[in-house]
Coordinates of N, CA and C in Angstrom, one line a residue:
M23 N -12.9 4.1 10.8 CA -11.5 3.9 10.9 C -11.0 4.7 12.0
T24 N -10.2 4.1 12.9 CA -9.6 4.8 14.0 C -8.5 5.8 13.5
P25 N -8.3 6.9 14.3 CA -7.3 7.9 13.9 C -5.9 7.2 13.9
T26 N -5.6 6.3 14.8 CA -4.3 5.6 14.8 C -4.1 4.8 13.5
L27 N -5.1 4.1 13.1 CA -5.0 3.3 11.9 C -4.9 4.2 10.7
S28 N -5.6 5.3 10.7 CA -5.6 6.2 9.6 C -4.1 6.8 9.5
N29 N -3.6 7.2 10.6 CA -2.2 7.7 10.6 C -1.2 6.7 10.1
I30 N -1.3 5.5 10.5 CA -0.4 4.4 10.0 C -0.5 4.3 8.5
L31 N -1.7 4.3 8.0 CA -1.9 4.2 6.5 C -1.3 5.4 5.8
W32 N -1.5 6.6 6.4 CA -1.0 7.8 5.8 C 0.6 7.8 5.7
V33 N 1.2 7.3 6.8 CA 2.7 7.2 6.8 C 3.1 6.2 5.7
Y34 N 2.4 5.1 5.6 CA 2.7 4.0 4.6 C 2.5 4.6 3.2
I35 N 1.4 5.4 3.0 CA 1.2 6.0 1.7 C 2.3 6.9 1.3
V36 N 2.7 7.8 2.2 CA 3.8 8.7 1.9 C 5.1 8.0 1.6
L37 N 5.4 6.9 2.4 CA 6.7 6.2 2.1 C 6.6 5.4 0.8
L38 N 5.4 4.9 0.5 CA 5.2 4.2 -0.8 C 5.4 5.2 -2.0
F39 N 4.8 6.3 -1.9 CA 5.0 7.3 -3.0 C 6.4 7.8 -3.0
A40 N 7.1 8.1 -1.9 CA 8.5 8.5 -1.8 C 9.4 7.5 -2.5
G41 N 9.1 6.2 -2.2 CA 9.9 5.1 -2.8 C 9.8 5.1 -4.3
G42 N 8.6 5.3 -4.8 CA 8.4 5.4 -6.3 C 9.1 6.6 -6.9
M43 N 9.1 7.7 -6.2 CA 9.8 8.9 -6.6 C 11.3 8.7 -6.6
M44 N 11.8 8.0 -5.6 CA 13.3 7.7 -5.5 C 13.7 6.7 -6.6
G45 N 12.8 5.8 -6.9 CA 13.1 4.8 -8.0 C 13.2 5.6 -9.4
F46 N 12.3 6.6 -9.5 CA 12.3 7.3 -10.8 C 13.5 8.2 -10.8
I47 N 13.9 8.9 -9.7 CA 15.0 9.8 -9.7 C 16.3 9.1 -9.9
K48 N 16.5 8.0 -9.1 CA 17.8 7.3 -9.1 C 18.0 6.4 -10.3
A49 N 16.9 5.6 -10.7 CA 17.1 4.6 -11.8 C 16.2 4.9 -13.0
K50 N 15.6 6.1 -13.0 CA 14.8 6.5 -14.2 C 13.7 5.5 -14.4
S51 N 13.2 4.9 -13.3 CA 12.1 3.8 -13.5 C 10.8 4.5 -13.5
K52 N 10.2 4.6 -14.7 CA 8.9 5.1 -14.8 C 7.8 4.2 -14.2
I53 N 8.0 2.9 -14.3 CA 7.1 1.9 -13.8 C 7.0 2.1 -12.2
S54 N 8.1 2.3 -11.6 CA 8.1 2.5 -10.1 C 7.2 3.7 -9.8
L55 N 7.4 4.8 -10.5 CA 6.6 6.0 -10.2 C 5.1 5.8 -10.5
I56 N 4.8 5.1 -11.6 CA 3.4 4.9 -12.0 C 2.7 4.0 -11.0
T57 N 3.4 2.9 -10.7 CA 2.7 1.9 -9.8 C 2.6 2.5 -8.3
S58 N 3.6 3.2 -7.9 CA 3.5 3.7 -6.5 C 2.4 4.8 -6.5
T59 N 2.3 5.6 -7.5 CA 1.2 6.6 -7.5 C -0.1 6.0 -7.6
I60 N -0.3 5.0 -8.4 CA -1.6 4.3 -8.5 C -2.0 3.7 -7.1
F61 N -1.1 2.9 -6.5 CA -1.4 2.3 -5.2 C -1.6 3.4 -4.1
A62 N -0.8 4.5 -4.2 CA -1.0 5.5 -3.2 C -2.4 6.2 -3.3
V63 N -2.8 6.5 -4.6 CA -4.1 7.1 -4.8 C -5.2 6.1 -4.3
L64 N -5.1 4.9 -4.6 CA -6.1 3.9 -4.2 C -6.2 3.8 -2.7
L65 N -5.1 3.8 -2.0 CA -5.1 3.8 -0.6 C -5.6 5.1 0.0
I66 N -5.3 6.2 -0.6 CA -5.8 7.5 -0.2 C -7.4 7.5 -0.2
L67 N -7.9 6.9 -1.3 CA -9.3 6.8 -1.4 C -10.0 5.9 -0.4
C68 N -9.2 4.9 0.0 CA -9.7 4.0 1.1 C -9.7 4.8 2.5
V69 N -8.5 5.4 2.7 CA -8.4 6.1 4.0 C -9.4 7.3 4.2
T70 N -9.6 8.0 3.2 CA -10.5 9.1 3.3 C -12.0 8.7 3.2
G71 N -12.3 7.5 2.8 CA -13.6 7.0 2.8 C -14.4 7.4 1.5
V72 N -13.6 7.9 0.5 CA -14.2 8.2 -0.8 C -14.6 7.0 -1.5
F73 N -13.7 6.0 -1.4 CA -13.9 4.7 -2.1 C -14.8 3.8 -1.2
K74 N -16.0 3.6 -1.6 CA -17.0 2.8 -0.8 C -17.5 1.7 -1.8
P75 N -16.8 0.6 -1.8 CA -17.2 -0.5 -2.8 C -18.4 -1.3 -2.2
F76 N -19.1 -1.9 -3.1 CA -20.1 -2.9 -2.8 C -19.8 -4.3 -3.3
D77 N -20.2 -5.3 -2.5 CA -20.0 -6.6 -2.9 C -21.0 -7.1 -4.0
L78 N -21.0 -8.3 -4.4 CA -21.9 -8.8 -5.4 C -23.4 -8.8 -5.0
A79 N -23.6 -8.8 -3.7 CA -25.0 -8.8 -3.2 C -25.5 -7.4 -3.0
G80 N -24.7 -6.4 -3.2 CA -25.1 -5.0 -3.1 C -24.9 -4.4 -1.7
H81 N -24.2 -5.2 -0.8 CA -23.9 -4.6 0.5 C -22.6 -3.8 0.5
L82 N -22.6 -2.8 1.3 CA -21.4 -1.9 1.4 C -20.3 -2.6 2.1
V83 N -19.1 -2.6 1.4 CA -17.9 -3.2 2.0 C -17.0 -2.2 2.6
T84 N -16.5 -2.4 3.8 CA -15.6 -1.4 4.4 C -14.4 -1.2 3.6
P85 N -13.9 0.0 3.5 CA -12.7 0.3 2.7 C -11.5 -0.4 3.3
L86 N -11.6 -0.8 4.6 CA -10.4 -1.5 5.2 C -10.1 -2.8 4.5
Y87 N -11.1 -3.5 4.0 CA -10.9 -4.7 3.3 C -10.2 -4.5 2.0
I88 N -10.5 -3.4 1.3 CA -9.9 -3.0 0.1 C -8.4 -2.6 0.4
A89 N -8.2 -1.9 1.5 CA -6.8 -1.5 1.9 C -6.0 -2.8 2.2
D90 N -6.7 -3.8 2.9 CA -6.0 -5.1 3.1 C -5.5 -5.7 1.9
A91 N -6.4 -5.8 0.9 CA -6.1 -6.4 -0.4 C -4.9 -5.6 -1.1
L92 N -5.0 -4.3 -1.1 CA -4.0 -3.5 -1.8 C -2.6 -3.7 -1.1
V93 N -2.6 -3.6 0.2 CA -1.3 -3.8 1.0 C -0.8 -5.2 0.8
G94 N -1.7 -6.2 0.8 CA -1.3 -7.6 0.6 C -0.7 -7.8 -0.8
L95 N -1.3 -7.2 -1.8 CA -0.7 -7.3 -3.1 C 0.7 -6.7 -3.2
L96 N 0.8 -5.5 -2.5 CA 2.1 -4.9 -2.5 C 3.1 -5.7 -1.7
L97 N 2.7 -6.4 -0.6 CA 3.5 -7.3 0.1 C 4.1 -8.4 -0.8
L98 N 3.2 -9.0 -1.6 CA 3.7 -10.0 -2.5 C 4.7 -9.5 -3.6
V99 N 4.4 -8.3 -4.1 CA 5.3 -7.7 -5.1 C 6.7 -7.5 -4.5
F100 N 6.7 -6.9 -3.3 CA 8.0 -6.6 -2.6 C 8.7 -7.8 -2.2
A101 N 7.9 -8.9 -1.8 CA 8.5 -10.1 -1.4 C 9.2 -10.8 -2.6
M102 N 8.6 -10.7 -3.8 CA 9.2 -11.3 -5.0 C 10.4 -10.5 -5.4
R103 N 10.3 -9.2 -5.3 CA 11.5 -8.4 -5.7 C 12.7 -8.6 -4.7
F104 N 12.3 -8.7 -3.4 CA 13.4 -8.9 -2.4 C 14.0 -10.3 -2.6
A105 N 13.2 -11.3 -2.9 CA 13.7 -12.7 -3.1 C 14.6 -12.7 -4.4
K106 N 14.2 -12.0 -5.4 CA 15.0 -12.0 -6.7 C 16.3 -11.2 -6.5
G107 N 16.2 -10.0 -5.9 CA 17.4 -9.1 -5.9 C 18.3 -9.3 -4.7
K108 N 17.7 -9.8 -3.6 CA 18.5 -10.1 -2.3 C 19.0 -8.8 -1.7
K109 N 18.5 -7.6 -2.1 CA 19.0 -6.4 -1.6 C 17.9 -5.8 -0.6
F110 N 18.3 -5.4 0.5 CA 17.3 -4.9 1.5 C 16.7 -3.6 1.1
M111 N 17.5 -2.7 0.5 CA 16.9 -1.4 0.0 C 16.6 -1.5 -1.5
P112 N 15.5 -1.1 -1.9 CA 14.3 -0.7 -1.2 C 13.3 -1.8 -0.9
S113 N 13.4 -2.9 -1.7 CA 12.3 -3.9 -1.6 C 12.2 -4.6 -0.3
G114 N 13.3 -4.9 0.4 CA 13.3 -5.5 1.7 C 12.6 -4.6 2.7
L115 N 13.0 -3.4 2.7 CA 12.4 -2.4 3.6 C 10.9 -2.3 3.4
M116 N 10.5 -2.2 2.2 CA 9.0 -2.1 1.9 C 8.3 -3.4 2.1
F117 N 9.0 -4.5 2.0 CA 8.4 -5.8 2.3 C 8.1 -5.8 3.8
G118 N 9.1 -5.5 4.6 CA 8.9 -5.5 6.1 C 7.8 -4.5 6.5
L119 N 7.8 -3.3 5.9 CA 6.8 -2.3 6.2 C 5.4 -2.7 5.8
S120 N 5.3 -3.3 4.6 CA 4.0 -3.8 4.1 C 3.5 -4.9 5.1
A121 N 4.4 -5.8 5.5 CA 4.0 -6.9 6.4 C 3.5 -6.3 7.7
A122 N 4.2 -5.3 8.2 CA 3.7 -4.7 9.5 C 2.4 -4.0 9.3
V123 N 2.2 -3.2 8.3 CA 0.9 -2.5 8.0 C -0.2 -3.5 7.8
L124 N 0.0 -4.6 7.1 CA -1.0 -5.6 6.9 C -1.4 -6.3 8.2
A125 N -0.4 -6.5 9.0 CA -0.7 -7.1 10.3 C -1.5 -6.2 11.2
V126 N -1.2 -4.9 11.2 CA -2.0 -4.0 11.9 C -3.5 -3.9 11.4
L127 N -3.6 -3.8 10.0 CA -4.9 -3.8 9.4 C -5.7 -5.0 9.8
I128 N -5.1 -6.2 9.7 CA -5.9 -7.4 10.0 C -6.2 -7.5 11.5
F129 N -5.3 -7.0 12.4 CA -5.5 -7.1 13.8 C -6.7 -6.1 14.2
V130 N -6.8 -5.0 13.5 CA -7.8 -4.0 13.9 C -9.2 -4.5 13.6
H131 N -9.4 -5.2 12.5 CA -10.8 -5.6 12.2 C -10.9 -7.1 12.0

């Protein structure tokens, strides 16, 4: 993983976790805090290379593909929340950010 891509993912992880914290602080949303923490930890495992999954044939899969799937899933979640609520903050912002990060991830590999 290139240092630039790693830095982009670290910024995304921090913003994801900060969004979950803000959801908990402002709206007492425990689910926001829990899901953002889970996704942040999974992405941290991908970025640091600790998470090294294998496919069904036993071949090592690059953590970038797992990061693609995680960010893609978050993109769908934020898109549904943005479509439902029609408010830019926070779901619209995270939708745009997730789309940009996913585009970079896909472009890199």
